[in-house]
Coordinates of C-alpha atoms and ligand atoms in Angstrom, one line a residue:
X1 CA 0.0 0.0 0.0
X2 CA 1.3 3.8 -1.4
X3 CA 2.9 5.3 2.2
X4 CA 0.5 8.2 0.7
X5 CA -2.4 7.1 2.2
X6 CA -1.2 5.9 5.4
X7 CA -0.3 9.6 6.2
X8 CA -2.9 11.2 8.5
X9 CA -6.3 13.4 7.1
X10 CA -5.0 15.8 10.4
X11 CA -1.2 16.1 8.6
X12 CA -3.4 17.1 5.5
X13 CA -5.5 19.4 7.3
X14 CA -2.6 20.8 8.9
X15 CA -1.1 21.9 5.6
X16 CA -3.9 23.3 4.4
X17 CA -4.3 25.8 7.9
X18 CA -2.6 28.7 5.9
X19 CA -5.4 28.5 3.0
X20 CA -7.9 27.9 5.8
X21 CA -6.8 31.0 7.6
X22 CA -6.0 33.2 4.6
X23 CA -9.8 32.0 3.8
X24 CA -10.9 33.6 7.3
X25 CA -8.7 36.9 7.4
X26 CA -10.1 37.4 3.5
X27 CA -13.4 37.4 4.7
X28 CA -12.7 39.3 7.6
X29 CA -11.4 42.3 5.2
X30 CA -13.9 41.9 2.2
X31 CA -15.6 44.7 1.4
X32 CA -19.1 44.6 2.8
X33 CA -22.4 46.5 1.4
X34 CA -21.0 49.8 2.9
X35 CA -17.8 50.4 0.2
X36 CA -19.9 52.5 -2.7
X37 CA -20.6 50.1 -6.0
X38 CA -18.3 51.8 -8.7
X39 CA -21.1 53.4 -10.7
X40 CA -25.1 53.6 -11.2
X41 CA -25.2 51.4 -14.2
X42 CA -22.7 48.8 -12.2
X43 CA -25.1 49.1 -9.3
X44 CA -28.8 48.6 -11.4
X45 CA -26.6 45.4 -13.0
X46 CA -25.0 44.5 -9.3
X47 CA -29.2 44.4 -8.0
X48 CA -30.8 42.3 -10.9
X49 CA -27.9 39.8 -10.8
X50 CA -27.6 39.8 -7.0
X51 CA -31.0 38.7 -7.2
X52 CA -31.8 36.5 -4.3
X53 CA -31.5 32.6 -5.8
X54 CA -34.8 30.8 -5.5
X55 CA -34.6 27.2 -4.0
X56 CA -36.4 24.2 -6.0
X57 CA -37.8 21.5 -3.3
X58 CA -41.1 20.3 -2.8
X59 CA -43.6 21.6 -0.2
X60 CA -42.5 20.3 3.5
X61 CA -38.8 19.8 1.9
X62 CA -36.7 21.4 5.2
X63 CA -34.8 24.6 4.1
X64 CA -30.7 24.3 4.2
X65 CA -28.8 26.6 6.7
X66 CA -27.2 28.9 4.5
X67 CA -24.0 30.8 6.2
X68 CA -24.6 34.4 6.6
X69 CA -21.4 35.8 4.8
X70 CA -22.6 33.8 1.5
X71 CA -25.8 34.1 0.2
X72 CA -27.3 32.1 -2.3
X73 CA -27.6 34.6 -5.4
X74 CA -27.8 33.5 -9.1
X75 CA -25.0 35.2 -10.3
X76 CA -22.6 33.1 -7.9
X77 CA -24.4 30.1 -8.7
X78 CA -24.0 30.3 -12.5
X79 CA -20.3 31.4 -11.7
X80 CA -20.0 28.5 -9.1
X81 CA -21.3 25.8 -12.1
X82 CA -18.7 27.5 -14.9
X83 CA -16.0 27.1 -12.2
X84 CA -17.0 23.5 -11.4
X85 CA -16.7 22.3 -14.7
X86 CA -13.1 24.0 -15.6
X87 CA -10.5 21.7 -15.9
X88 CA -8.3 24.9 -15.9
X89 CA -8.4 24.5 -12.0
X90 CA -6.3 21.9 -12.3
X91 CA -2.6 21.6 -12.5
X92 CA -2.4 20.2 -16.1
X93 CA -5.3 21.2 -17.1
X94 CA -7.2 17.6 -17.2
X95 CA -9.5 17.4 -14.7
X96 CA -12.1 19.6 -13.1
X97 CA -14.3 18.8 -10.1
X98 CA -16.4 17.4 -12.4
X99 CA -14.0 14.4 -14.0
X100 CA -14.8 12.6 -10.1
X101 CA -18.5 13.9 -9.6
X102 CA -20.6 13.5 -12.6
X103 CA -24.1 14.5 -13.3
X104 CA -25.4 11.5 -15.1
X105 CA -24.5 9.4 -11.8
X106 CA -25.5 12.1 -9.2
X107 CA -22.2 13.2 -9.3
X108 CA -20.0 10.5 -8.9
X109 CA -18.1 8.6 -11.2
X110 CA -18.4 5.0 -11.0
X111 CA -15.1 4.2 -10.4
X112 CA -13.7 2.3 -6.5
X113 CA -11.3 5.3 -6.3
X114 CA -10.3 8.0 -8.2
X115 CA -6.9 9.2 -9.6
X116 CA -6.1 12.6 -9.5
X117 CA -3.9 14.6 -11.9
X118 CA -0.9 13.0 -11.0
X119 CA -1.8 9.7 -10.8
X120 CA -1.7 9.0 -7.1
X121 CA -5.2 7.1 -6.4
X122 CA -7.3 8.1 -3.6
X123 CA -7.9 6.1 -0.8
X124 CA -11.4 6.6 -1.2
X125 CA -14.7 6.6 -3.0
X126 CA -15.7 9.7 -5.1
X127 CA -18.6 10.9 -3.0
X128 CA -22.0 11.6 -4.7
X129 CA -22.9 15.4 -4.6
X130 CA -26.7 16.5 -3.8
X131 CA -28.2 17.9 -1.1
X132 CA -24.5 19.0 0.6
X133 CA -26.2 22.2 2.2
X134 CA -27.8 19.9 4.8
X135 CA -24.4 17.5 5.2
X136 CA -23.0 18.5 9.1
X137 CA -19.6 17.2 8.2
X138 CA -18.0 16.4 4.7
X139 CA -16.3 13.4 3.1
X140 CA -16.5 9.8 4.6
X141 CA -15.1 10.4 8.0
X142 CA -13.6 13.6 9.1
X143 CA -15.8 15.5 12.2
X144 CA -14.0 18.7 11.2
X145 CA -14.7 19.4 7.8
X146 CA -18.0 21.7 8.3
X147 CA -18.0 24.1 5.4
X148 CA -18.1 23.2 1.7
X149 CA -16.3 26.7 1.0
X150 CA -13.3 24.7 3.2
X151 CA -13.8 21.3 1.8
X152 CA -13.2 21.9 -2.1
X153 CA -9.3 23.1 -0.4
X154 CA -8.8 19.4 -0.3
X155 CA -8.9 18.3 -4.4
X156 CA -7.9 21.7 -5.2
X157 CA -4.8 22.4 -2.9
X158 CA -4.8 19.0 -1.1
X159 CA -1.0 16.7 -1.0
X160 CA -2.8 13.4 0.9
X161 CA -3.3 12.8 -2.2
X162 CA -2.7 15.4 -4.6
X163 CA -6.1 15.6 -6.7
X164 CA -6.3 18.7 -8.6
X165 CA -2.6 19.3 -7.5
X166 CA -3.1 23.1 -7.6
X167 CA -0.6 23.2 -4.5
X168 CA 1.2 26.4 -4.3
X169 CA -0.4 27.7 -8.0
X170 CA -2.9 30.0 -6.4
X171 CA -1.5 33.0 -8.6
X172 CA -1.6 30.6 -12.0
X173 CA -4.8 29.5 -11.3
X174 CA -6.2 33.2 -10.9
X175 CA -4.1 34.1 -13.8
X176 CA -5.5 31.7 -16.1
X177 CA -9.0 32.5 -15.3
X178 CA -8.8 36.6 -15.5
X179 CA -7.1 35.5 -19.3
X180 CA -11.0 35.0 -19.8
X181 CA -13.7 37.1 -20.9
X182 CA -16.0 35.2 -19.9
X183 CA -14.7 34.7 -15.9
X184 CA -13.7 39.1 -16.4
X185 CA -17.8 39.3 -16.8
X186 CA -18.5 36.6 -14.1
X187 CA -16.8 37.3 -11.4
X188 CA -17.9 40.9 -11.8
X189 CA -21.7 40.2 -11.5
X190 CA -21.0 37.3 -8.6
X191 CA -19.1 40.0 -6.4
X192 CA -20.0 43.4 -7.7
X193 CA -19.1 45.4 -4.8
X194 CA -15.5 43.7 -5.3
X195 CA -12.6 46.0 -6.4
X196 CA -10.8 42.6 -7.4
X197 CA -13.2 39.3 -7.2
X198 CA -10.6 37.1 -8.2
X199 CA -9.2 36.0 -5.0
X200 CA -9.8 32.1 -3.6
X201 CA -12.6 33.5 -1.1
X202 CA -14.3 34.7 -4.0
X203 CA -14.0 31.2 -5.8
X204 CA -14.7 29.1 -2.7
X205 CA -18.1 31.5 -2.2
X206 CA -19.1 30.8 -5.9
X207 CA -18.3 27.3 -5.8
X208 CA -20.3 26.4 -2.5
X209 CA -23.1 28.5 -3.7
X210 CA -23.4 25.9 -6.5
X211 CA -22.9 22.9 -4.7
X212 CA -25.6 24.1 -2.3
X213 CA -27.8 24.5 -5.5
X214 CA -27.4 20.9 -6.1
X215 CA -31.0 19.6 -4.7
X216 CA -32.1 16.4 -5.0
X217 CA -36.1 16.0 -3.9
X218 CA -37.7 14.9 -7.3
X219 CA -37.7 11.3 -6.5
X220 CA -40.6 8.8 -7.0
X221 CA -40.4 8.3 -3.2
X222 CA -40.5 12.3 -2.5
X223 CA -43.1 12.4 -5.1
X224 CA -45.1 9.6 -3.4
X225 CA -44.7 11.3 0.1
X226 CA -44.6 14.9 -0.5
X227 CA -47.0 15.1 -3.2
X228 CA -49.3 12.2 -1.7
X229 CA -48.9 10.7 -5.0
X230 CA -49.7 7.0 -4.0
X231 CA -49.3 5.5 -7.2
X232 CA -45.8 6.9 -7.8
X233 CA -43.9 4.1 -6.3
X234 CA -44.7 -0.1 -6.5
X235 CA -46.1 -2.2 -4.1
X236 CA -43.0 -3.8 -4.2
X237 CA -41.2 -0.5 -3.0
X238 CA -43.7 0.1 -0.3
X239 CA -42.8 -3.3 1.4
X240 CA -39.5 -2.8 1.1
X241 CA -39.9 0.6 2.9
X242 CA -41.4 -0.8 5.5
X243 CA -38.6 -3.5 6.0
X244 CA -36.0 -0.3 5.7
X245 CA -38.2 1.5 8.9
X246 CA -38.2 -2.3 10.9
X247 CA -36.4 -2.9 13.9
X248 CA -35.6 -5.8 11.9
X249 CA -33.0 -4.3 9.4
X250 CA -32.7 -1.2 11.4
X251 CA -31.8 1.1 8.4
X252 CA -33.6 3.4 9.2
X253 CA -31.5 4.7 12.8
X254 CA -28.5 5.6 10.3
X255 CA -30.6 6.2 7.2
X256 CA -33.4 8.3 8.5
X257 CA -34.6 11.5 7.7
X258 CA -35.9 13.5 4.8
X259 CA -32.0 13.0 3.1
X260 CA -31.8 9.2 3.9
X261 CA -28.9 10.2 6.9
X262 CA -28.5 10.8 10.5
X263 CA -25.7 13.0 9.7
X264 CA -27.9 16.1 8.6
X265 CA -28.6 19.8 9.5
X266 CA -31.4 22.5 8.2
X267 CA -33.0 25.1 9.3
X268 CA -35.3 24.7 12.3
X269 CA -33.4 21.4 13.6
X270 CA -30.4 22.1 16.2
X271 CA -28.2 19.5 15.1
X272 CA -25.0 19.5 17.2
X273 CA -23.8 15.6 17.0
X274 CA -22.0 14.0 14.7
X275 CA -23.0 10.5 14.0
X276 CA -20.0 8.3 12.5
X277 CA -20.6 4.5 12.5
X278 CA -18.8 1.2 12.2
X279 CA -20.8 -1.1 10.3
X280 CA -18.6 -4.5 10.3
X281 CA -17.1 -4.2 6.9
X282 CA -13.0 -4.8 8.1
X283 CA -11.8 -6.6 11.4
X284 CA -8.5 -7.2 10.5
X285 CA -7.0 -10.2 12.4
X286 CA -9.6 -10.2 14.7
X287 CA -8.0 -6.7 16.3
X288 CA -11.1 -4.7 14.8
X289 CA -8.8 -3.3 12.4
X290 CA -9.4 -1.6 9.5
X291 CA -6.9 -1.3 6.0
X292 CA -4.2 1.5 7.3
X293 CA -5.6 4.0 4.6
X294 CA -8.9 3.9 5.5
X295 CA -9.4 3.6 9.9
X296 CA -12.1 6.1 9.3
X297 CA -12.3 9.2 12.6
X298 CA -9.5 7.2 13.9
X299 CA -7.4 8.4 11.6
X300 CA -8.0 11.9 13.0
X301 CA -9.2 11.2 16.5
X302 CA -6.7 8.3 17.7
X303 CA -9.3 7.1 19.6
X304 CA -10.0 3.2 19.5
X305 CA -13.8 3.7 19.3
X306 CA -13.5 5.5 16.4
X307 CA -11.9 2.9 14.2
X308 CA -13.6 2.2 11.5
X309 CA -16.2 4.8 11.8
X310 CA -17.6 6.6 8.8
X311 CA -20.3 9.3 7.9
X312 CA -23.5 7.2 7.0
X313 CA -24.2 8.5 3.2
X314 CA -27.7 9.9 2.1
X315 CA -29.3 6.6 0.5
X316 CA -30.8 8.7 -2.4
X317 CA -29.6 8.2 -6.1
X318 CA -27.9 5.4 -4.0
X319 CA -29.0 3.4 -7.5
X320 CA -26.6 5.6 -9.4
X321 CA -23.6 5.9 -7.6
X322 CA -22.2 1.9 -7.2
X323 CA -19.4 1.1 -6.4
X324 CA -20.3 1.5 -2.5
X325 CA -18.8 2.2 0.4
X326 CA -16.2 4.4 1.6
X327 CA -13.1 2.2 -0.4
X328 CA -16.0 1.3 -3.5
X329 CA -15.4 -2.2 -2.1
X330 CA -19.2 -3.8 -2.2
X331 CA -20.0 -3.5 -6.5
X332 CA -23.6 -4.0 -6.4
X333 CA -26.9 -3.1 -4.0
X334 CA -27.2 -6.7 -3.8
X335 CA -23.8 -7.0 -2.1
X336 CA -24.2 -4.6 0.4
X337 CA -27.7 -5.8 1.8
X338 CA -25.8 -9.8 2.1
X339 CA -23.3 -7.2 4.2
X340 CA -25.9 -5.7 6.7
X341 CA -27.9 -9.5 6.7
X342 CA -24.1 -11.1 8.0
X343 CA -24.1 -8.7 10.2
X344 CA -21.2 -7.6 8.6
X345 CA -18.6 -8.7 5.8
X346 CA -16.1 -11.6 6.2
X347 CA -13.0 -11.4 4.4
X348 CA -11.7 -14.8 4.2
X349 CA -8.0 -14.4 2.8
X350 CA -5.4 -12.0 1.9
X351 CA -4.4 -9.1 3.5
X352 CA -7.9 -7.8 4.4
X353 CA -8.9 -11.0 6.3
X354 CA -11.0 -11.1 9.3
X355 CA -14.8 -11.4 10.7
X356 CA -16.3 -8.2 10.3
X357 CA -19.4 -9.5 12.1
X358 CA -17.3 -10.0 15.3
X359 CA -15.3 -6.2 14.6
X360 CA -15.5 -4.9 18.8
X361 CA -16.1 -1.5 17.3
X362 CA -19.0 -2.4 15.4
X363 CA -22.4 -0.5 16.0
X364 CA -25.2 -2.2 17.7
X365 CA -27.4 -1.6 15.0
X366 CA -26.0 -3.6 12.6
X367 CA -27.0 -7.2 14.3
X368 CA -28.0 -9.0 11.3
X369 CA -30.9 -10.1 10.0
X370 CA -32.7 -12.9 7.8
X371 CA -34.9 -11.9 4.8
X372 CA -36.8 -13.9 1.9
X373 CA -35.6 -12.7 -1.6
X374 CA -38.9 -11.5 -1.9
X375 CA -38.2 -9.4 1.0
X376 CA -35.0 -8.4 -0.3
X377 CA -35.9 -7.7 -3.9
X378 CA -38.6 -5.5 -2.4
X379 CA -35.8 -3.8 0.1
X380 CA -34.1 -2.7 -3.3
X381 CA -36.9 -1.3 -5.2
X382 CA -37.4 1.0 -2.3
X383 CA -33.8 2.1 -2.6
X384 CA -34.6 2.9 -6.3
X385 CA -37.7 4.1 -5.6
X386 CA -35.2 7.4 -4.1
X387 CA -34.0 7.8 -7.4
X388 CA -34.0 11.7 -8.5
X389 CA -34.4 11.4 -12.4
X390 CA -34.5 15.2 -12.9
X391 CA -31.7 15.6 -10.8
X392 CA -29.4 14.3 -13.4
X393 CA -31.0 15.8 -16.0
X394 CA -31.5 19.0 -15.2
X395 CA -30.3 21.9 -17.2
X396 CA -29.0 24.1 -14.8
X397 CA -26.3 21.7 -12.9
X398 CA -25.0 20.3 -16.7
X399 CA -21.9 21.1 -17.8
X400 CA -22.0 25.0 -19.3
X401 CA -19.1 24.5 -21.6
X402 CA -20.1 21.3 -23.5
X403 CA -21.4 23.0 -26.6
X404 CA -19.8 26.3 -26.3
X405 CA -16.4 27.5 -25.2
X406 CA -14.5 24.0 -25.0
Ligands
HEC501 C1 -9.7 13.1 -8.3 C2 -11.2 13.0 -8.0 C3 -11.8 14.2 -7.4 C4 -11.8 15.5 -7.8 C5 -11.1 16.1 -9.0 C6 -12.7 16.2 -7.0 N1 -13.3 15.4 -6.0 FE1 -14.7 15.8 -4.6 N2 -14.4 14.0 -3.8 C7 -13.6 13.0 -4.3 C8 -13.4 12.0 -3.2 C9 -12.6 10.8 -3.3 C10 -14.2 12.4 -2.1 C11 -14.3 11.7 -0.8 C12 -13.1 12.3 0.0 C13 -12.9 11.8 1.4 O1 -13.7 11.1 2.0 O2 -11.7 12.0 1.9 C14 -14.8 13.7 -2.5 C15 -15.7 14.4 -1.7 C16 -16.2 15.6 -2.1 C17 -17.2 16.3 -1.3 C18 -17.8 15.9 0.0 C19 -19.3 15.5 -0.2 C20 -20.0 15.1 1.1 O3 -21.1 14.7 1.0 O4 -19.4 15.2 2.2 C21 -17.5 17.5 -1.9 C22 -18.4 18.6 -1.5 C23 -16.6 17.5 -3.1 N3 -15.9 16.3 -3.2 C24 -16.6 18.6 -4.0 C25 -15.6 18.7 -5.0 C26 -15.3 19.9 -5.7 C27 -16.0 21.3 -5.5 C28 -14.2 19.7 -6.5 C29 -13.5 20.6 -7.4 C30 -12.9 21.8 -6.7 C31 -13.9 18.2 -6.3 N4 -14.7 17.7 -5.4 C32 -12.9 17.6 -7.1 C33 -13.0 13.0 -5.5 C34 -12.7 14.1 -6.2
HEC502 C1 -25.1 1.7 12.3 C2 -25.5 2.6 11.3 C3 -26.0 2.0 10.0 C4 -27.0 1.1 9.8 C5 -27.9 0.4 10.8 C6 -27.1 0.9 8.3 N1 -26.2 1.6 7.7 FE1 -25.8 1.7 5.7 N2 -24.1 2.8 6.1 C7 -23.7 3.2 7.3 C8 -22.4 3.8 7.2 C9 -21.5 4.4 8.3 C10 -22.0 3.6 5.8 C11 -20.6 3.8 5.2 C12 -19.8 2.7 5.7 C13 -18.4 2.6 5.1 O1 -18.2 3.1 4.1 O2 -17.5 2.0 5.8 C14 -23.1 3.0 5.1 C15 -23.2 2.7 3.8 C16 -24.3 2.2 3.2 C17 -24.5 2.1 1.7 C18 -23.5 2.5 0.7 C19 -23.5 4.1 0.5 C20 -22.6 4.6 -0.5 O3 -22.8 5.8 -0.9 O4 -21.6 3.9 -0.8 C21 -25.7 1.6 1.5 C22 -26.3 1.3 0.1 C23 -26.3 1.3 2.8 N3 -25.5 1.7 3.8 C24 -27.6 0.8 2.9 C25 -28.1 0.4 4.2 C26 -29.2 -0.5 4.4 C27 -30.1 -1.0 3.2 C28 -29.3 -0.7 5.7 C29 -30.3 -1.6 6.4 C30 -30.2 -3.0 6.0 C31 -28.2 0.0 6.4 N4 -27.5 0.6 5.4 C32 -28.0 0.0 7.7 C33 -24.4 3.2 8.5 C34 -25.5 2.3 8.7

């Protein structure tokens, strides 16, 4: 295994604490809505495109907390998708956030792990993006990782692994993107109280604001529940989501909730804890073990409890985004319910041997369980049932240079 991985997420973090504070003391010193806007035209422009972005969820669909030094406005959305899809954020050019997290599989990219730029795999799973503005904490297993504006430092600036391997190019990057007519115009309308918008806090701002446009709540499921459509999912799907609420399965104490997670936050709901589980997938030699490169908040905590412990993912789209898991090392929906029904994997050779079943660490919740493959066929189409067709198809969150500029 690469000596890469085995390095610690806190070393990683560590060497990104002078982006993370030059992040703070910029937007301590932006300008706020007291500096004058250059001119009356600039300002009339500045309004209409400041224009307060309008959120598109169904009735009853909780509100996401929005932080208060970056609201949602249209004009940092439509920056934050151009930016998103520019593989000039990237050290050779060949990748943008969008070669790991793609829209036709709810943003991730059907691969066990990506490579970034410079060829180093990641330890883990490309994460499927929807719905982030309700995520408490990002990626698979670190407790710290609270803002997205902070998170996207990681494949942009990031050395555990290098991904977009941007690492000490802030000035390139910014140079390549002010080359651009189109990024001069941008910029301008995302911040147009901004002497000079292109700084990183301005492209973290833009960037989160479209991540956080990213909903997902068209599903047959939502559509079947928010819209009292009883016809929009199967019989089938209905049994299985009353297996998925049992005390049976128990899916439902790490799955729960309007986004399919225990680990979520909105508006209205004073969400403080920050629910990582083990769920049996790795006891190593019987020690409870997991792979060195992947001991979950261990590997920032170096506390025993925590080995192994990972953020429970929202289960919608969870049809489109296989391979599973936080390594992508169950391939099919199939796989992982034989997983929870054991109680937990069983490796039987190689390096990765050992009972997960019997894993010390492993939550209480995931006991095992015996189902007919009625029952479990009908367990699946309720997972499919949370499908978001839209989602993936929708307009606004393709890829704004596939026709034009590229
Ligand atoms: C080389 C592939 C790759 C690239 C490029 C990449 N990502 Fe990711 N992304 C990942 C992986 C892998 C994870 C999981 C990371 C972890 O758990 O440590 C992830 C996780 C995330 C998450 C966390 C989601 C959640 O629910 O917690 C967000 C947000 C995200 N990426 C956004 C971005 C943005 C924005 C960019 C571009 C600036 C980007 N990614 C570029 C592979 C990539
Ligand atoms: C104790 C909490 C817990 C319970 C109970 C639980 N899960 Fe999970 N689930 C998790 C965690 C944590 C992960 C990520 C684990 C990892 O990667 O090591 C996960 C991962 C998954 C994944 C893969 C997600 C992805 O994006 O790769 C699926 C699918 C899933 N669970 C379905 C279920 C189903 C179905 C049940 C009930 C049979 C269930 N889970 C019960 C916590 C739980």
């Amino acid at each position: 295994m690469n000596v890469y991985f085995s390095k610690s997420l806190v070393l990683l973090m560590s060497s990104l604490t002078s982006l993370v504070a030059l992040l703070a003391c910029q937007a301590g010193e932006a300008p706020a809505q007291s500096t004058p806007l250059p001119s009356a035209q600039t300002s009339a422009q500045a309004t209409a495109q400041a224009e307060a972005y309008i959120w598109k969820m169904p009735e009853g669909f909780p509100k996401p907390k929005i932080p208060a030094d970056n609201p949602m406005t249209i004009a940092k959305v439509d920056l934050g998708r151009h930016l998103f899809y520019d593989k000039r954020l990237s050290l050779d050019q060949s990748q943008s956030c969008a070669s790991c997290h793609l829209q036709s599989k709810a943003f991730s990219d059907g691969l066990r792990v990506p490579t970034g730029v410079t060829g180093v795999a990641h330890p883990r799973n490309s994460m499927a993006l929807f719905n982030l503005a309700y995520n408490p904490t990002l990626t698979w297993n670190n407790h710290q990782l609270t803002q997205l504006e902070t998170q996207m430092l990681l494949p942009l600036f990031g050395e555990t692994p290098p991904e977009m391997a941007m690492t000490g190019l802030e000035n390139e990057l910014f140079k390549r993107l002010r080359e651009q007519p189109l990024y001069q115009q941008k910029f301008k309308a995302a911040f147009p109280q901004d002497q000079d918008p292109f700084t990183l806090l301005r492209l973290t701002q833009a960037l989160a604001s479209f991540e956080r446009s990213m909903i997902s709540a068209n599903s047959a499921y939502d559509r079947y529940v928010y819209a009292e459509d009883d016809s929009a999912i199967s019989l089938s799907a209905k049994r299985g989501e009353a297996l998925f609420f049992s005390e049976t399965t128990e899916c439902f104490h790490c799955h729960g909730g309007f986004n399919f997670t225990d680990s979520s936050s909105h508006t209205g709901n004073a969400f403080t804890e920050r629910p990582f589980h083990n769920t049996g997938l790795y006891n190593l030699g019987g020690t409870g073990a997991y792979p060195a490169d992947n001991t979950g908040l261990y590997e920032l905590t170096h506390l025993p409890e925590d080995m192994g412990r990972f953020r429970a993912p929202s289960l919608r789209n969870i049809e489109l985004t296989a391979p599973y898991m936080h390594d992508g090392s169950i391939a099919t929906l199939e796989d992982v319910i034989e997983h929870y029904a054991a109680g937990g994997r069983t490796i039987r050779s190689g390096p990765y041997a050992g009972v997960g079943s019997t894993n010390p660490y492993k939550s209480g919740f995931v006991k095992g369980f015996k189902l007919t493959e009625q029952e479990k066929a009908d367990l699946i189409a309720f997972l499919k049932s949370l499908t978001d067709h839209s989602f993936i198809q929708d307009p606004a969150l393709s890829d704004p240079f596939a026709q034009s500029l590229k």
